[in-house]
Short mmCIF file of C-alpha atoms in Angstrom, two decimals:
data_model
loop_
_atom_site.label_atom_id
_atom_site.label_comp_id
_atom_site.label_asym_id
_atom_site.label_seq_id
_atom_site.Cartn_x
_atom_site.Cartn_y
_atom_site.Cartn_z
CA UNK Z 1 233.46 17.24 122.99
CA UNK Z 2 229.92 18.40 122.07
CA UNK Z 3 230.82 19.46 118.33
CA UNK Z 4 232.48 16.06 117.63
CA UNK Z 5 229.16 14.45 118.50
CA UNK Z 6 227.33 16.41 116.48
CA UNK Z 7 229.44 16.18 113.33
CA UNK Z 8 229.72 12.42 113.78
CA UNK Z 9 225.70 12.62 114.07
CA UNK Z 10 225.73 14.99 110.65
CA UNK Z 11 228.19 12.75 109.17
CA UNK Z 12 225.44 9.33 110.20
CA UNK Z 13 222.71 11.28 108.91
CA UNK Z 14 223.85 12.38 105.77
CA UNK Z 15 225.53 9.10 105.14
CA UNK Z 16 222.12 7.65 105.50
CA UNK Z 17 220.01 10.29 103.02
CA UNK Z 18 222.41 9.27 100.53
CA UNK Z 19 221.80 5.08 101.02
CA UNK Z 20 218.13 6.10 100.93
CA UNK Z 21 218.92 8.16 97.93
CA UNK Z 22 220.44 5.10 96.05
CA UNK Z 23 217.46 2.95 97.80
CA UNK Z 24 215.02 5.28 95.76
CA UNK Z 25 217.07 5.30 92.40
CA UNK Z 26 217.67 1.35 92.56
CA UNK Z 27 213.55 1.58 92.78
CA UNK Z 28 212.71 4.44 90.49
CA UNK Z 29 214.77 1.82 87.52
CA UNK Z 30 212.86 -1.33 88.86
CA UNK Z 31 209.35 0.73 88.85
CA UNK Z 32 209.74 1.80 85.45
CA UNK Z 33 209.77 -1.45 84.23
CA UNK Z 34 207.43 -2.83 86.22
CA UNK Z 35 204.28 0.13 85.35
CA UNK Z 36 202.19 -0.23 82.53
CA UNK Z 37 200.11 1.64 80.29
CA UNK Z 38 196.67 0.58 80.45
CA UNK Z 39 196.26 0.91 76.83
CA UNK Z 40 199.63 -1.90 77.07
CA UNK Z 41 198.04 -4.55 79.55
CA UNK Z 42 196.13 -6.01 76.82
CA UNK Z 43 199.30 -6.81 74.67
CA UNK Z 44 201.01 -8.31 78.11
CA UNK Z 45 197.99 -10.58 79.27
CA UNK Z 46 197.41 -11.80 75.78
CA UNK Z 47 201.08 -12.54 75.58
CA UNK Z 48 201.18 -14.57 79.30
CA UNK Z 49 198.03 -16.43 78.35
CA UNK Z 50 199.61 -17.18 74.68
CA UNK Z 51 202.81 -18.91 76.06
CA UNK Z 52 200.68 -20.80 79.22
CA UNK Z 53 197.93 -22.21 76.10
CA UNK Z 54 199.20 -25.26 75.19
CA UNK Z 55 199.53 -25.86 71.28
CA UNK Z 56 196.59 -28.40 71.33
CA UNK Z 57 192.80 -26.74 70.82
CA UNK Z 58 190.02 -27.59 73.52
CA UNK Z 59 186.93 -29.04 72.99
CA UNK Z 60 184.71 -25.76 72.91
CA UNK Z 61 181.91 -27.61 75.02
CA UNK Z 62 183.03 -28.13 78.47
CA UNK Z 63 181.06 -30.89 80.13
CA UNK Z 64 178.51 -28.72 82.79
CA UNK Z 65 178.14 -27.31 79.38
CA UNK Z 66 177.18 -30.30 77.14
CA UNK Z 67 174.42 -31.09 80.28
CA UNK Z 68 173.19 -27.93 80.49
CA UNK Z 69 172.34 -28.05 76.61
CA UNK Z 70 171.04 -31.53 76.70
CA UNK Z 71 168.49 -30.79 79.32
CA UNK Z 72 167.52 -28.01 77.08
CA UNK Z 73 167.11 -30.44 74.07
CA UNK Z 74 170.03 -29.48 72.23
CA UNK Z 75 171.29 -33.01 70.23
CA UNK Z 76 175.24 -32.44 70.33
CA UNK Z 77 177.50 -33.14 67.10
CA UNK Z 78 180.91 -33.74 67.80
CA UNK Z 79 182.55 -30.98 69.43
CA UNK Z 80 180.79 -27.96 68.40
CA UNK Z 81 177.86 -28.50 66.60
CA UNK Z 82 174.02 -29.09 67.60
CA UNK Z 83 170.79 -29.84 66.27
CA UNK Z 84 167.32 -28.85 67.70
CA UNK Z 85 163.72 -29.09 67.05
CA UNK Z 86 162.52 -25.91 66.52
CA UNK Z 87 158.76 -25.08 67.99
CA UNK Z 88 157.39 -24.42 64.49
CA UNK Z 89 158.39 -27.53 63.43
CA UNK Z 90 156.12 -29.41 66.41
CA UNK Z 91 153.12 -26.41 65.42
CA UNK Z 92 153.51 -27.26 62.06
CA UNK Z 93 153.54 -31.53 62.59
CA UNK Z 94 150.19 -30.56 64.56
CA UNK Z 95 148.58 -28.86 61.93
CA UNK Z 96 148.58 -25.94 63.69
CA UNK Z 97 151.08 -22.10 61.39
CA UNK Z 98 154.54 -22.16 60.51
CA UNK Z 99 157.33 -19.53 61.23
CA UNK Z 100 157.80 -16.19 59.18
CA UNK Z 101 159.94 -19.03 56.61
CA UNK Z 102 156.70 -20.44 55.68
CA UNK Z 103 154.26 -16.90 55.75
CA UNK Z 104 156.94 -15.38 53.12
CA UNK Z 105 158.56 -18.00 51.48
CA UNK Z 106 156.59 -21.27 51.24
CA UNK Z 107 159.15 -23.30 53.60
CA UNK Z 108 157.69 -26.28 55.16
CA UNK Z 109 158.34 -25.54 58.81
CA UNK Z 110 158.41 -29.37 59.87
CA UNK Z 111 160.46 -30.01 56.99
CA UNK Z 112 163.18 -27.44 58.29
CA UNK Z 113 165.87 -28.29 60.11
CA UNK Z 114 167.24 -25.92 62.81
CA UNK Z 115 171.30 -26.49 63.64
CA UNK Z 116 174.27 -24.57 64.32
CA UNK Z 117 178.11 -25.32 62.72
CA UNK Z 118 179.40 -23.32 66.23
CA UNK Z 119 177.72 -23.15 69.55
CA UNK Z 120 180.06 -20.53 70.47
CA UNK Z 121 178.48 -16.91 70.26
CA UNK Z 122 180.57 -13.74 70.00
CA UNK Z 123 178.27 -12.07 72.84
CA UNK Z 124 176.10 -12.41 75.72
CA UNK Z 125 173.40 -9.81 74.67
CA UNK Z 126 171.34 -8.51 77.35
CA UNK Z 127 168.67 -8.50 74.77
CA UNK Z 128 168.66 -11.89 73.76
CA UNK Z 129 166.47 -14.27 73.69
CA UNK Z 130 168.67 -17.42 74.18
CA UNK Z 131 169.77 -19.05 77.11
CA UNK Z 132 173.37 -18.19 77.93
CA UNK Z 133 174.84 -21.25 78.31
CA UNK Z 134 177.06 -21.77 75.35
CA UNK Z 135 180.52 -20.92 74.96
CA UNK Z 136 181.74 -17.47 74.03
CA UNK Z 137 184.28 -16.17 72.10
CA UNK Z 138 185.44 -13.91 69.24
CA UNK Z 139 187.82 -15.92 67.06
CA UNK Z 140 187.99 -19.79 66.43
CA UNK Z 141 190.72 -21.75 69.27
CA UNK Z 142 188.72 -24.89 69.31
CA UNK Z 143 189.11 -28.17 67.91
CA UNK Z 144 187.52 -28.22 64.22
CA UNK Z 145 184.73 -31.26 62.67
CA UNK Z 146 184.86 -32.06 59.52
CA UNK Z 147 181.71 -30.34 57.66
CA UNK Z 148 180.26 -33.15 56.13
CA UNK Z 149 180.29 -35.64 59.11
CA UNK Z 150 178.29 -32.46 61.18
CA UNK Z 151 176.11 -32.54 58.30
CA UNK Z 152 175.00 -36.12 58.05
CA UNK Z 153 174.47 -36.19 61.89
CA UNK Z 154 172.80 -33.06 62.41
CA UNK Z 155 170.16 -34.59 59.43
CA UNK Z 156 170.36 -38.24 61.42
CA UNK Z 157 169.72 -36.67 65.15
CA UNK Z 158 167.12 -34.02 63.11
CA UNK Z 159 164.88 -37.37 61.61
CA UNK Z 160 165.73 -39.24 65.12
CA UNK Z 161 163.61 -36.23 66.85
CA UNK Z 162 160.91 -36.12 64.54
CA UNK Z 163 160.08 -40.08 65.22
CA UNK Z 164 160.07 -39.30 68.33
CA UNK Z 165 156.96 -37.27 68.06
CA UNK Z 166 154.84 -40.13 66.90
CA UNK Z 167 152.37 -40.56 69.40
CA UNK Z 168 152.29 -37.01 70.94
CA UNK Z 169 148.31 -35.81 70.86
CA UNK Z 170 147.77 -33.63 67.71
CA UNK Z 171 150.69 -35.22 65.22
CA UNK Z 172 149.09 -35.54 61.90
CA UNK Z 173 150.94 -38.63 60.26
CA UNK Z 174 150.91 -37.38 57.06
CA UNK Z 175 153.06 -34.52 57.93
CA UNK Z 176 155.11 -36.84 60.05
CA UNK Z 177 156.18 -39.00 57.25
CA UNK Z 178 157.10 -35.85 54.43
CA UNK Z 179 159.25 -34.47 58.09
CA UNK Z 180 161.70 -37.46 57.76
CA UNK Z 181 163.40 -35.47 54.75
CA UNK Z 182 164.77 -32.55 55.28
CA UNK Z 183 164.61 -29.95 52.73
CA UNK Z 184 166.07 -26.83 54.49
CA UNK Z 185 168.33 -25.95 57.67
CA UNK Z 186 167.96 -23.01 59.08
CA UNK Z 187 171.70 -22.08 60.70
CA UNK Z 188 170.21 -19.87 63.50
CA UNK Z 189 170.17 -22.45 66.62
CA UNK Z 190 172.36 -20.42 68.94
CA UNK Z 191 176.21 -19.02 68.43
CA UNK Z 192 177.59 -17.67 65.26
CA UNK Z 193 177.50 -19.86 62.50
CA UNK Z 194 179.66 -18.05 60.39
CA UNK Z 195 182.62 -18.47 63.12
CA UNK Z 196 183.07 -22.25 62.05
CA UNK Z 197 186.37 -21.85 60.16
CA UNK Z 198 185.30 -24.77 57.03
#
């Protein structure tokens, strides 16, 4: 009586090790699908956020963005573009030096204009001297301006800024007037200006 109990209890036992045995093969062919090189998670997760992107580019400045800027002074053009009064242009408007543009070269610094074709940098430098609060990226997924309408604002928003310094203790007029034409731009605002893709 004893031995058939133990047989049936051998015969229970083993029939489980081998359902645990298929258990663990049915997972050993799921798992190998499922791990994944590290050096291959890149190629996965740019592939999932490829097919989620819809086929329409963004606006590269979100709107906390565009305020953030503003409050800064940045003038915004379009949807990527800005325009700025750089601080040697309002020393130079007051009589007082230029930048290293006007030491070396002989460039009027309030007659230089200081704008950027792409707010978006490729980095976020701990050494920098910027503010952090444009976009970033590495290649171009935005929505593209055309070059000459960021052109002809950037100058209209540039001329806009300098009459707005009439009046400000220091601003000699004569400077003020030759400041309404622009005779050089100076593509170092903030981002990377050779990122805008016309």
């Amino acid at each position: 009586c004893c031995s058939n109990e133990k047989s049936d209890e051998n015969d229970s036992m083993t029939d489980s090790l081998s359902e645990e045995e298929d258990y663990d093969d049915d997972d050993d062919d799921d798992s190998e699908g499922d791990v994944l090189d590290v050096e291959d998670m890149g190629n996965v997760i740019k592939s999932q956020s490829s097919s989620k992107k819809s086929r329409e580019p963004k606006e590269m400045v979100t709107p906390k963005q565009a305020k953030a800027l503003k409050k800064e002074g940045y003038r915004l053009i379009g949807t990527h573009s800005a325009v700025k009064l750089c601080r040697w242009t309002k020393h130079q408007l007051r009589g007082r030096g230029g930048c290293y543009k006007h030491t070396h070269y002989g460039i009027t610094s309030y007659q230089c204009m200081e704008a950027t074709p792409s707010l978006a940098c490729a980095n976020k430098c701990v050494f920098c001297w910027r503010h952090h609060k444009n976009p970033v990226g590495r290649e171009w997924r935005w929505k593209t301006d055309d070059p000459k309408m960021i052109v002809e604002e950037a100058v209209n928003m540039h001329v806009d800024m300098i009459k707005e310094t009439r009046g400000i203790p220091g601003i000699q007029m004569d400077r003020w007037a030759e400041a309404h034409k622009v005779r050089h731009c100076a593509l170092s605002l903030v981002g990377e200006p050779i990122m805008y893709p016309r």
